[in-house]
PDB file of C-alpha atoms and ligand atoms in Angstrom:
ATOM      1  CA  UNK A  14      98.873 -52.017 -15.793  1.00 43.00           C
ATOM      2  CA  UNK A  15      98.357 -53.419 -12.280  1.00 64.00           C
ATOM      3  CA  UNK A  16      94.836 -53.786 -10.858  1.00 84.00           C
ATOM      4  CA  UNK A  17      96.143 -53.171  -7.334  1.00 96.00           C
ATOM      5  CA  UNK A  18      95.419 -49.580  -6.259  1.00 98.00           C
ATOM      6  CA  UNK A  19      98.252 -47.548  -4.740  1.00 98.00           C
ATOM      7  CA  UNK A  20      97.306 -45.877  -1.446  1.00 98.00           C
ATOM      8  CA  UNK A  21      99.542 -43.329   0.295  1.00 98.00           C
ATOM      9  CA  UNK A  22      99.727 -43.423   4.084  1.00 98.00           C
ATOM     10  CA  UNK A  23     101.405 -40.700   6.151  1.00 98.00           C
ATOM     11  CA  UNK A  24     101.454 -42.003   9.734  1.00 98.00           C
ATOM     12  CA  UNK A  25     104.530 -41.574  11.964  1.00 97.00           C
ATOM     13  CA  UNK A  26     107.226 -44.191  11.264  1.00 96.00           C
ATOM     14  CA  UNK A  27     106.484 -46.467  14.214  1.00 95.00           C
ATOM     15  CA  UNK A  28     104.060 -49.338  14.881  1.00 95.00           C
ATOM     16  CA  UNK A  29     101.253 -47.099  13.535  1.00 96.00           C
ATOM     17  CA  UNK A  30     102.797 -47.101  10.055  1.00 98.00           C
ATOM     18  CA  UNK A  31     103.551 -50.829  10.232  1.00 98.00           C
ATOM     19  CA  UNK A  32      99.941 -51.664  11.156  1.00 98.00           C
ATOM     20  CA  UNK A  33      98.570 -49.286   8.523  1.00 98.00           C
ATOM     21  CA  UNK A  34     100.661 -50.961   5.799  1.00 98.00           C
ATOM     22  CA  UNK A  35      99.503 -54.424   6.921  1.00 98.00           C
ATOM     23  CA  UNK A  36      95.865 -53.328   6.945  1.00 98.00           C
ATOM     24  CA  UNK A  37      96.028 -51.739   3.479  1.00 98.00           C
ATOM     25  CA  UNK A  38      97.630 -54.921   2.115  1.00 98.00           C
ATOM     26  CA  UNK A  39      94.856 -57.012   3.661  1.00 98.00           C
ATOM     27  CA  UNK A  40      92.356 -54.715   1.942  1.00 98.00           C
ATOM     28  CA  UNK A  41      93.965 -55.510  -1.439  1.00 98.00           C
ATOM     29  CA  UNK A  42      95.843 -52.210  -1.878  1.00 98.00           C
ATOM     30  CA  UNK A  43      99.515 -51.446  -2.525  1.00 98.00           C
ATOM     31  CA  UNK A  44     100.536 -49.159   0.359  1.00 98.00           C
ATOM     32  CA  UNK A  45     102.818 -46.199  -0.337  1.00 98.00           C
ATOM     33  CA  UNK A  46     104.249 -45.429   3.126  1.00 98.00           C
ATOM     34  CA  UNK A  47     105.448 -41.823   3.280  1.00 98.00           C
ATOM     35  CA  UNK A  48     105.652 -40.676   6.933  1.00 98.00           C
ATOM     36  CA  UNK A  49     104.840 -36.970   7.163  1.00 98.00           C
ATOM     37  CA  UNK A  50     105.279 -36.615  10.931  1.00 98.00           C
ATOM     38  CA  UNK A  51     108.224 -37.282  13.215  1.00 97.00           C
ATOM     39  CA  UNK A  52     108.058 -36.874  16.974  1.00 97.00           C
ATOM     40  CA  UNK A  53     110.584 -34.874  19.021  1.00 97.00           C
ATOM     41  CA  UNK A  54     109.943 -35.370  22.743  1.00 97.00           C
ATOM     42  CA  UNK A  55     110.300 -32.412  25.110  1.00 97.00           C
ATOM     43  CA  UNK A  56     110.685 -34.659  28.190  1.00 96.00           C
ATOM     44  CA  UNK A  57     107.942 -32.799  30.103  1.00 96.00           C
ATOM     45  CA  UNK A  58     105.035 -34.233  32.093  1.00 96.00           C
ATOM     46  CA  UNK A  59     101.575 -32.799  32.881  1.00 96.00           C
ATOM     47  CA  UNK A  60     101.548 -30.416  35.849  1.00 93.00           C
ATOM     48  CA  UNK A  61     100.401 -32.121  39.008  1.00 90.00           C
ATOM     49  CA  UNK A  62      97.814 -29.691  40.450  1.00 92.00           C
ATOM     50  CA  UNK A  63      95.100 -30.218  37.813  1.00 97.00           C
ATOM     51  CA  UNK A  64      91.573 -31.580  38.286  1.00 98.00           C
ATOM     52  CA  UNK A  65      91.466 -32.924  34.713  1.00 98.00           C
ATOM     53  CA  UNK A  66      94.254 -34.059  32.370  1.00 98.00           C
ATOM     54  CA  UNK A  67      93.439 -34.308  28.664  1.00 98.00           C
ATOM     55  CA  UNK A  68      95.425 -36.425  26.185  1.00 98.00           C
ATOM     56  CA  UNK A  69      94.940 -36.171  22.420  1.00 98.00           C
ATOM     57  CA  UNK A  70      97.301 -38.829  21.048  1.00 98.00           C
ATOM     58  CA  UNK A  71      98.921 -42.215  21.538  1.00 97.00           C
ATOM     59  CA  UNK A  72     102.279 -40.423  21.380  1.00 98.00           C
ATOM     60  CA  UNK A  73     101.345 -38.260  24.359  1.00 98.00           C
ATOM     61  CA  UNK A  74     100.372 -41.348  26.386  1.00 98.00           C
ATOM     62  CA  UNK A  75     103.664 -43.080  25.600  1.00 98.00           C
ATOM     63  CA  UNK A  76     105.815 -40.029  26.287  1.00 98.00           C
ATOM     64  CA  UNK A  77     104.334 -39.244  29.708  1.00 98.00           C
ATOM     65  CA  UNK A  78     104.927 -42.862  30.711  1.00 98.00           C
ATOM     66  CA  UNK A  79     108.531 -42.639  29.497  1.00 97.00           C
ATOM     67  CA  UNK A  80     108.967 -39.394  31.450  1.00 96.00           C
ATOM     68  CA  UNK A  81     107.662 -41.085  34.633  1.00 96.00           C
ATOM     69  CA  UNK A  82     104.316 -39.279  35.031  1.00 97.00           C
ATOM     70  CA  UNK A  83     102.369 -40.448  38.079  1.00 95.00           C
ATOM     71  CA  UNK A  84      98.772 -39.189  38.185  1.00 94.00           C
ATOM     72  CA  UNK A  85      97.067 -38.299  41.453  1.00 93.00           C
ATOM     73  CA  UNK A  86      93.295 -37.780  41.675  1.00 94.00           C
ATOM     74  CA  UNK A  87      92.942 -36.115  38.281  1.00 96.00           C
ATOM     75  CA  UNK A  88      90.174 -37.128  35.901  1.00 98.00           C
ATOM     76  CA  UNK A  89      92.043 -38.552  32.900  1.00 98.00           C
ATOM     77  CA  UNK A  90      90.445 -37.824  29.502  1.00 98.00           C
ATOM     78  CA  UNK A  91      91.369 -39.284  26.086  1.00 98.00           C
ATOM     79  CA  UNK A  92      90.247 -37.829  22.746  1.00 98.00           C
ATOM     80  CA  UNK A  93      89.412 -41.254  21.318  1.00 97.00           C
ATOM     81  CA  UNK A  94      89.829 -45.021  21.669  1.00 97.00           C
ATOM     82  CA  UNK A  95      93.396 -45.247  20.302  1.00 96.00           C
ATOM     83  CA  UNK A  96      94.616 -42.633  22.789  1.00 98.00           C
ATOM     84  CA  UNK A  97      92.640 -44.340  25.581  1.00 98.00           C
ATOM     85  CA  UNK A  98      94.106 -47.760  24.701  1.00 98.00           C
ATOM     86  CA  UNK A  99      97.633 -46.312  24.690  1.00 98.00           C
ATOM     87  CA  UNK A 100      97.090 -44.788  28.152  1.00 98.00           C
ATOM     88  CA  UNK A 101      95.745 -48.089  29.497  1.00 98.00           C
ATOM     89  CA  UNK A 102      98.676 -49.975  27.970  1.00 98.00           C
ATOM     90  CA  UNK A 103     100.960 -47.696  29.985  1.00 98.00           C
ATOM     91  CA  UNK A 104      99.008 -48.589  33.128  1.00 98.00           C
ATOM     92  CA  UNK A 105      96.899 -45.411  33.457  1.00 98.00           C
ATOM     93  CA  UNK A 106      93.153 -45.485  34.183  1.00 98.00           C
ATOM     94  CA  UNK A 107      91.036 -43.536  31.694  1.00 98.00           C
ATOM     95  CA  UNK A 108      87.932 -41.834  33.061  1.00 98.00           C
ATOM     96  CA  UNK A 109      86.442 -40.177  30.003  1.00 98.00           C
ATOM     97  CA  UNK A 110      86.347 -40.675  26.208  1.00 98.00           C
ATOM     98  CA  UNK A 111      83.885 -38.561  24.161  1.00 98.00           C
ATOM     99  CA  UNK A 112      81.428 -40.139  21.705  1.00 96.00           C
ATOM    100  CA  UNK A 113      82.867 -37.986  18.919  1.00 96.00           C
ATOM    101  CA  UNK A 114      86.679 -38.362  18.751  1.00 96.00           C
ATOM    102  CA  UNK A 115      87.628 -34.730  18.125  1.00 96.00           C
ATOM    103  CA  UNK A 116      88.590 -31.648  20.138  1.00 97.00           C
ATOM    104  CA  UNK A 117      85.037 -30.327  19.818  1.00 97.00           C
ATOM    105  CA  UNK A 118      83.696 -33.733  20.915  1.00 97.00           C
ATOM    106  CA  UNK A 119      85.823 -33.403  24.073  1.00 97.00           C
ATOM    107  CA  UNK A 120      84.616 -29.846  24.680  1.00 98.00           C
ATOM    108  CA  UNK A 121      80.988 -30.957  24.256  1.00 98.00           C
ATOM    109  CA  UNK A 122      81.306 -33.649  26.905  1.00 98.00           C
ATOM    110  CA  UNK A 123      83.398 -31.586  29.362  1.00 98.00           C
ATOM    111  CA  UNK A 124      81.722 -28.194  29.173  1.00 97.00           C
ATOM    112  CA  UNK A 125      78.989 -28.941  31.712  1.00 97.00           C
ATOM    113  CA  UNK A 126      81.458 -30.067  34.393  1.00 97.00           C
ATOM    114  CA  UNK A 127      84.703 -28.042  34.136  1.00 98.00           C
ATOM    115  CA  UNK A 128      83.521 -24.610  35.305  1.00 98.00           C
ATOM    116  CA  UNK A 129      86.094 -23.436  37.887  1.00 98.00           C
ATOM    117  CA  UNK A 130      88.218 -26.574  37.433  1.00 98.00           C
ATOM    118  CA  UNK A 131      91.923 -26.710  36.496  1.00 98.00           C
ATOM    119  CA  UNK A 132      92.310 -28.519  33.186  1.00 98.00           C
ATOM    120  CA  UNK A 133      95.694 -29.628  31.911  1.00 98.00           C
ATOM    121  CA  UNK A 134      95.938 -30.246  28.154  1.00 98.00           C
ATOM    122  CA  UNK A 135      99.000 -32.401  27.436  1.00 98.00           C
ATOM    123  CA  UNK A 136      99.792 -32.670  23.714  1.00 98.00           C
ATOM    124  CA  UNK A 137     102.009 -31.667  20.788  1.00 98.00           C
ATOM    125  CA  UNK A 138     103.103 -28.199  19.733  1.00 98.00           C
ATOM    126  CA  UNK A 139     100.451 -28.241  16.961  1.00 97.00           C
ATOM    127  CA  UNK A 140      97.210 -28.805  18.873  1.00 96.00           C
ATOM    128  CA  UNK A 141      94.247 -26.772  17.641  1.00 91.00           C
ATOM    129  CA  UNK A 142      92.796 -23.793  19.528  1.00 95.00           C
ATOM    130  CA  UNK A 143      89.366 -25.478  19.600  1.00 96.00           C
ATOM    131  CA  UNK A 144      90.140 -27.422  22.772  1.00 97.00           C
ATOM    132  CA  UNK A 145      91.756 -24.583  24.758  1.00 98.00           C
ATOM    133  CA  UNK A 146      89.179 -21.976  23.760  1.00 98.00           C
ATOM    134  CA  UNK A 147      86.217 -24.312  24.237  1.00 98.00           C
ATOM    135  CA  UNK A 148      87.317 -25.288  27.758  1.00 98.00           C
ATOM    136  CA  UNK A 149      88.068 -21.670  28.682  1.00 98.00           C
ATOM    137  CA  UNK A 150      84.624 -20.621  27.456  1.00 98.00           C
ATOM    138  CA  UNK A 151      83.182 -23.329  29.733  1.00 98.00           C
ATOM    139  CA  UNK A 152      84.846 -21.556  32.697  1.00 98.00           C
ATOM    140  CA  UNK A 153      87.873 -23.836  33.169  1.00 98.00           C
ATOM    141  CA  UNK A 154      91.373 -22.663  34.073  1.00 98.00           C
ATOM    142  CA  UNK A 155      93.274 -24.203  31.195  1.00 98.00           C
ATOM    143  CA  UNK A 156      96.998 -24.910  31.018  1.00 98.00           C
ATOM    144  CA  UNK A 157      98.766 -26.528  28.073  1.00 98.00           C
ATOM    145  CA  UNK A 158     101.909 -28.630  28.371  1.00 98.00           C
ATOM    146  CA  UNK A 159     103.811 -29.382  25.170  1.00 98.00           C
ATOM    147  CA  UNK A 160     104.922 -33.025  25.419  1.00 98.00           C
ATOM    148  CA  UNK A 161     106.450 -33.144  21.924  1.00 98.00           C
ATOM    149  CA  UNK A 162     107.048 -31.340  18.683  1.00 98.00           C
ATOM    150  CA  UNK A 163     105.800 -32.659  15.345  1.00 98.00           C
ATOM    151  CA  UNK A 164     108.186 -32.097  12.427  1.00 98.00           C
ATOM    152  CA  UNK A 165     108.288 -33.178   8.778  1.00 98.00           C
ATOM    153  CA  UNK A 166     110.867 -35.895   8.080  1.00 97.00           C
ATOM    154  CA  UNK A 167     113.418 -34.494   5.594  1.00 94.00           C
ATOM    155  CA  UNK A 168     113.051 -37.469   3.237  1.00 95.00           C
ATOM    156  CA  UNK A 169     109.228 -37.279   2.996  1.00 97.00           C
ATOM    157  CA  UNK A 170     107.531 -36.638  -0.365  1.00 98.00           C
ATOM    158  CA  UNK A 171     107.693 -39.878  -2.360  1.00 98.00           C
ATOM    159  CA  UNK A 172     103.889 -39.988  -2.506  1.00 98.00           C
ATOM    160  CA  UNK A 173     103.754 -36.397  -3.795  1.00 98.00           C
ATOM    161  CA  UNK A 174     106.016 -37.421  -6.693  1.00 98.00           C
ATOM    162  CA  UNK A 175     103.754 -40.380  -7.429  1.00 98.00           C
ATOM    163  CA  UNK A 176     100.659 -38.156  -7.306  1.00 98.00           C
ATOM    164  CA  UNK A 177     102.295 -35.627  -9.643  1.00 98.00           C
ATOM    165  CA  UNK A 178     103.012 -38.451 -12.129  1.00 97.00           C
ATOM    166  CA  UNK A 179      99.365 -39.600 -11.959  1.00 97.00           C
ATOM    167  CA  UNK A 180     100.388 -42.851 -10.236  1.00 97.00           C
ATOM    168  CA  UNK A 181      98.510 -42.502  -6.949  1.00 98.00           C
ATOM    169  CA  UNK A 182      95.024 -44.008  -6.635  1.00 98.00           C
ATOM    170  CA  UNK A 183      94.244 -42.926  -3.068  1.00 98.00           C
ATOM    171  CA  UNK A 184      95.620 -41.156   0.003  1.00 98.00           C
ATOM    172  CA  UNK A 185      94.745 -41.491   3.710  1.00 98.00           C
ATOM    173  CA  UNK A 186      95.435 -38.253   5.626  1.00 98.00           C
ATOM    174  CA  UNK A 187      95.460 -38.823   9.402  1.00 98.00           C
ATOM    175  CA  UNK A 188      95.799 -35.237  10.665  1.00 97.00           C
ATOM    176  CA  UNK A 189      95.844 -31.648   9.451  1.00 98.00           C
ATOM    177  CA  UNK A 190      99.615 -31.544   9.602  1.00 98.00           C
ATOM    178  CA  UNK A 191      99.931 -34.516   7.227  1.00 98.00           C
ATOM    179  CA  UNK A 192      98.047 -32.478   4.613  1.00 98.00           C
ATOM    180  CA  UNK A 193     100.261 -29.442   5.182  1.00 98.00           C
ATOM    181  CA  UNK A 194     103.465 -31.490   5.142  1.00 98.00           C
ATOM    182  CA  UNK A 195     102.427 -33.361   1.966  1.00 98.00           C
ATOM    183  CA  UNK A 196     101.962 -30.022   0.184  1.00 98.00           C
ATOM    184  CA  UNK A 197     105.192 -28.660   1.687  1.00 98.00           C
ATOM    185  CA  UNK A 198     107.122 -31.707   0.416  1.00 98.00           C
ATOM    186  CA  UNK A 199     105.559 -31.235  -3.035  1.00 98.00           C
ATOM    187  CA  UNK A 200     106.399 -27.508  -3.048  1.00 98.00           C
ATOM    188  CA  UNK A 201     109.990 -28.280  -2.065  1.00 97.00           C
ATOM    189  CA  UNK A 202     110.223 -30.463  -5.184  1.00 97.00           C
ATOM    190  CA  UNK A 203     108.560 -27.792  -7.362  1.00 98.00           C
ATOM    191  CA  UNK A 204     105.568 -30.097  -8.085  1.00 98.00           C
ATOM    192  CA  UNK A 205     102.846 -28.635  -5.825  1.00 98.00           C
ATOM    193  CA  UNK A 206     100.301 -27.976  -8.603  1.00 98.00           C
ATOM    194  CA  UNK A 207     100.937 -31.355 -10.294  1.00 98.00           C
ATOM    195  CA  UNK A 208     100.612 -33.151  -6.959  1.00 98.00           C
ATOM    196  CA  UNK A 209      97.317 -31.331  -6.277  1.00 98.00           C
ATOM    197  CA  UNK A 210      96.068 -32.410  -9.722  1.00 98.00           C
ATOM    198  CA  UNK A 211      97.121 -35.975  -8.950  1.00 98.00           C
ATOM    199  CA  UNK A 212      95.183 -35.854  -5.665  1.00 98.00           C
ATOM    200  CA  UNK A 213      92.137 -34.461  -7.495  1.00 98.00           C
ATOM    201  CA  UNK A 214      92.152 -37.590  -9.687  1.00 97.00           C
ATOM    202  CA  UNK A 215      92.703 -39.873  -6.679  1.00 98.00           C
ATOM    203  CA  UNK A 216      90.385 -40.949  -3.841  1.00 98.00           C
ATOM    204  CA  UNK A 217      91.240 -38.773  -0.837  1.00 98.00           C
ATOM    205  CA  UNK A 218      90.274 -39.987   2.625  1.00 98.00           C
ATOM    206  CA  UNK A 219      90.790 -37.943   5.822  1.00 98.00           C
ATOM    207  CA  UNK A 220      90.425 -39.144   9.407  1.00 98.00           C
ATOM    208  CA  UNK A 221      87.987 -36.484  10.655  1.00 97.00           C
ATOM    209  CA  UNK A 222      86.271 -33.138  10.128  1.00 96.00           C
ATOM    210  CA  UNK A 223      89.195 -30.988  11.397  1.00 96.00           C
ATOM    211  CA  UNK A 224      91.492 -32.613   8.809  1.00 98.00           C
ATOM    212  CA  UNK A 225      88.767 -32.291   6.147  1.00 98.00           C
ATOM    213  CA  UNK A 226      88.562 -28.545   6.819  1.00 97.00           C
ATOM    214  CA  UNK A 227      92.337 -28.155   6.520  1.00 98.00           C
ATOM    215  CA  UNK A 228      92.385 -30.144   3.272  1.00 98.00           C
ATOM    216  CA  UNK A 229      89.562 -28.078   1.755  1.00 98.00           C
ATOM    217  CA  UNK A 230      91.291 -24.839   2.757  1.00 98.00           C
ATOM    218  CA  UNK A 231      94.455 -26.005   0.937  1.00 98.00           C
ATOM    219  CA  UNK A 232      92.605 -26.922  -2.278  1.00 97.00           C
ATOM    220  CA  UNK A 233      92.447 -30.681  -1.676  1.00 98.00           C
ATOM    221  CA  UNK A 234      89.054 -32.252  -2.535  1.00 97.00           C
ATOM    222  CA  UNK A 235      88.039 -34.802   0.073  1.00 98.00           C
ATOM    223  CA  UNK A 236      86.089 -37.911  -0.939  1.00 98.00           C
ATOM    224  CA  UNK A 237      85.887 -39.835   2.347  1.00 98.00           C
ATOM    225  CA  UNK A 238      85.489 -38.802   6.008  1.00 98.00           C
ATOM    226  CA  UNK A 239      84.713 -41.929   8.073  1.00 97.00           C
ATOM    227  CA  UNK A 240      81.896 -41.878  10.615  1.00 93.00           C
ATOM    228  CA  UNK A 241      84.443 -42.724  13.329  1.00 94.00           C
ATOM    229  CA  UNK A 242      87.931 -41.122  13.641  1.00 95.00           C
ATOM    230  CA  UNK A 243      89.992 -44.323  13.570  1.00 96.00           C
ATOM    231  CA  UNK A 244      92.575 -45.456  11.016  1.00 98.00           C
ATOM    232  CA  UNK A 245      90.692 -48.700  10.562  1.00 98.00           C
ATOM    233  CA  UNK A 246      87.528 -46.932   9.447  1.00 98.00           C
ATOM    234  CA  UNK A 247      89.504 -44.509   7.271  1.00 98.00           C
ATOM    235  CA  UNK A 248      91.387 -47.292   5.465  1.00 98.00           C
ATOM    236  CA  UNK A 249      88.303 -49.461   4.903  1.00 98.00           C
ATOM    237  CA  UNK A 250      86.141 -46.609   3.598  1.00 98.00           C
ATOM    238  CA  UNK A 251      88.869 -45.070   1.416  1.00 98.00           C
ATOM    239  CA  UNK A 252      89.802 -48.350  -0.261  1.00 98.00           C
ATOM    240  CA  UNK A 253      86.106 -49.156  -0.802  1.00 98.00           C
ATOM    241  CA  UNK A 254      85.621 -45.763  -2.511  1.00 98.00           C
ATOM    242  CA  UNK A 255      88.414 -46.272  -5.099  1.00 98.00           C
ATOM    243  CA  UNK A 256      86.814 -46.699  -8.521  1.00 96.00           C
ATOM    244  CA  UNK A 257      87.417 -50.168  -9.962  1.00 81.00           C
ATOM    245  CA  UNK A 258      90.807 -50.381 -11.722  1.00 63.00           C
ATOM    246  CA  UNK A 259      89.793 -53.004 -14.253  1.00 53.00           C
ATOM    247  CA  UNK A 260      86.580 -51.355 -15.467  1.00 46.00           C
TER     248      UNK A 260
HETATM  249  O1  LIG B   6      96.414 -30.996  13.283  1.00 83.80           O
HETATM  250  C1  LIG B   6      97.499 -31.570  13.464  1.00 83.80           C
HETATM  251  O2  LIG B   6      98.018 -32.325  12.650  1.00 83.80           O
HETATM  252  C2  LIG B   6      98.206 -31.365  14.771  1.00 83.80           C
HETATM  253  C3  LIG B   6      97.285 -31.674  15.956  1.00 83.80           C
HETATM  254  C4  LIG B   6      97.064 -33.138  16.013  1.00 83.80           C
HETATM  255  C5  LIG B   6      96.186 -33.851  15.198  1.00 83.80           C
HETATM  256  N1  LIG B   6      96.259 -35.166  15.543  1.00 83.80           N
HETATM  257  C6  LIG B   6      97.144 -35.286  16.564  1.00 83.80           C
HETATM  258  C7  LIG B   6      97.461 -36.564  17.249  1.00 83.80           C
HETATM  259  C8  LIG B   6      97.313 -37.623  16.230  1.00 83.80           C
HETATM  260  N2  LIG B   6      96.175 -38.358  16.078  1.00 83.80           N
HETATM  261  C9  LIG B   6      96.318 -39.123  14.990  1.00 83.80           C
HETATM  262  C10 LIG B   6      95.245 -39.992  14.413  1.00 83.80           C
HETATM  263  C11 LIG B   6      94.015 -39.869  15.265  1.00 83.80           C
HETATM  264  N3  LIG B   6      93.277 -38.742  15.399  1.00 83.80           N
HETATM  265  C12 LIG B   6      92.259 -38.977  16.268  1.00 83.80           C
HETATM  266  C13 LIG B   6      91.209 -38.007  16.669  1.00 83.80           C
HETATM  267  C14 LIG B   6      91.765 -36.631  16.690  1.00 83.80           C
HETATM  268  N4  LIG B   6      92.831 -36.244  17.415  1.00 83.80           N
HETATM  269  C15 LIG B   6      93.050 -34.919  17.241  1.00 83.80           C
HETATM  270  C16 LIG B   6      94.164 -34.191  17.930  1.00 83.80           C
HETATM  271  O3  LIG B   6      93.827 -33.204  18.776  1.00 83.80           O
HETATM  272  C17 LIG B   6      92.114 -34.424  16.317  1.00 83.80           C
HETATM  273  C18 LIG B   6      92.043 -33.015  15.823  1.00 83.80           C
HETATM  274  C19 LIG B   6      91.063 -32.166  16.593  1.00 83.80           C
HETATM  275  O4  LIG B   6      89.944 -32.591  16.866  1.00 83.80           O
HETATM  276  O5  LIG B   6      91.451 -31.031  16.953  1.00 83.80           O
HETATM  277  C20 LIG B   6      91.275 -35.513  15.965  1.00 83.80           C
HETATM  278  C21 LIG B   6      90.100 -35.497  15.032  1.00 83.80           C
HETATM  279  C22 LIG B   6      90.396 -36.074  13.695  1.00 83.80           C
HETATM  280  C23 LIG B   6      91.195 -35.156  12.797  1.00 83.80           C
HETATM  281  O6  LIG B   6      90.640 -34.727  11.777  1.00 83.80           O
HETATM  282  O7  LIG B   6      92.382 -34.892  13.084  1.00 83.80           O
HETATM  283  C24 LIG B   6      92.360 -40.320  16.717  1.00 83.80           C
HETATM  284  C25 LIG B   6      91.463 -40.979  17.698  1.00 83.80           C
HETATM  285  C26 LIG B   6      92.201 -41.380  18.939  1.00 83.80           C
HETATM  286  O8  LIG B   6      93.206 -40.803  19.352  1.00 83.80           O
HETATM  287  O9  LIG B   6      91.725 -42.334  19.544  1.00 83.80           O
HETATM  288  C27 LIG B   6      93.478 -40.883  16.096  1.00 83.80           C
HETATM  289  C28 LIG B   6      93.994 -42.284  16.230  1.00 83.80           C
HETATM  290  C29 LIG B   6      93.440 -43.135  15.119  1.00 83.80           C
HETATM  291  C30 LIG B   6      93.819 -44.589  15.241  1.00 83.80           C
HETATM  292  O10 LIG B   6      94.920 -44.912  15.737  1.00 83.80           O
HETATM  293  O11 LIG B   6      92.999 -45.415  14.787  1.00 83.80           O
HETATM  294  C31 LIG B   6      97.596 -38.882  14.409  1.00 83.80           C
HETATM  295  C32 LIG B   6      98.153 -39.546  13.176  1.00 83.80           C
HETATM  296  C33 LIG B   6      98.267 -41.008  13.219  1.00 83.80           C
HETATM  297  O12 LIG B   6      97.996 -41.697  14.216  1.00 83.80           O
HETATM  298  O13 LIG B   6      98.693 -41.492  12.159  1.00 83.80           O
HETATM  299  C34 LIG B   6      98.205 -37.895  15.173  1.00 83.80           C
HETATM  300  C35 LIG B   6      99.554 -37.189  14.921  1.00 83.80           C
HETATM  301  C36 LIG B   6     100.725 -37.943  15.486  1.00 83.80           C
HETATM  302  C37 LIG B   6     100.845 -37.836  16.960  1.00 83.80           C
HETATM  303  O14 LIG B   6     100.722 -36.727  17.531  1.00 83.80           O
HETATM  304  O15 LIG B   6     101.027 -38.884  17.589  1.00 83.80           O
HETATM  305  C38 LIG B   6      97.681 -34.037  16.877  1.00 83.80           C
HETATM  306  C39 LIG B   6      98.657 -33.735  17.957  1.00 83.80           C
HETATM  307  C40 LIG B   6      97.997 -33.230  19.191  1.00 83.80           C
HETATM  308  O16 LIG B   6      96.796 -33.416  19.442  1.00 83.80           O
HETATM  309  O17 LIG B   6      98.747 -32.604  19.964  1.00 83.80           O
END
């Protein structure tokens, strides 16, 4: 039996998956790449009359650049450092990043200043209500633009099979939808309960509290939630929490 732990990773099949695989290998793990999200662009851009524009993903930053978005005087907000870096790489200035990289972290930092302001939330078709409701409660006029749809790739589910066979040592869930799609892929194969058992025996890491809540509500026990919502922190802390294979 190999001493190298298998770690499933569900990031979209782009440079994010490539970098995640490289990082897990550097950490001494055997990555099991199983993308659970694919992006379908809608070709839209944020509306132009807003005081604030909020981005919640690297994908959103890349798609608005592709669609030719040109900001005016809006205050540009990013949910966290990866989204902020992606915006800057596309040539956009970023004015605000919260200390806690979640929707509620964004609401916390914006609520004292957005009363009466027009806030544009530019994101996927699966964004949580926390951001819209929190900003509305703070007195903002909120509008949401759907930049892309997130769908489950038809071929996804290899990691669910491995979990069901007891061959998965760890899993790194990077959003709520990755949890839901993992379970959907397992159900499609008729192995949902076995895959859940496999996850219960594995080390489960999730990127942040919103994903932890989704996992718990679907019967997935979570072992690791990193202090900071970045893939780097998630990978390091999840691999470190895997019980020794040789012992
Ligand atoms: O719940 C769903 O799955 C659909 C809504 C959704 C969740 N995530 C995305 C965009 C996205 N981010 C990552 C990885 C990642 N998450 C964060 C912080 C963060 N972003 C959101 C989105 O609103 C949340 C949920 C929330 O607070 O409501 C969070 C908190 C953590 C959590 O538990 O989800 C970051 C920080 C950052 O952007 O800087 C990152 C990047 C980490 C890094 O690169 O190190 C992914 C997966 C991935 O990158 O593998 C995704 C999904 C893919 C994509 O949309 O590009 C969404 C979509 C949305 O907000 O519209």
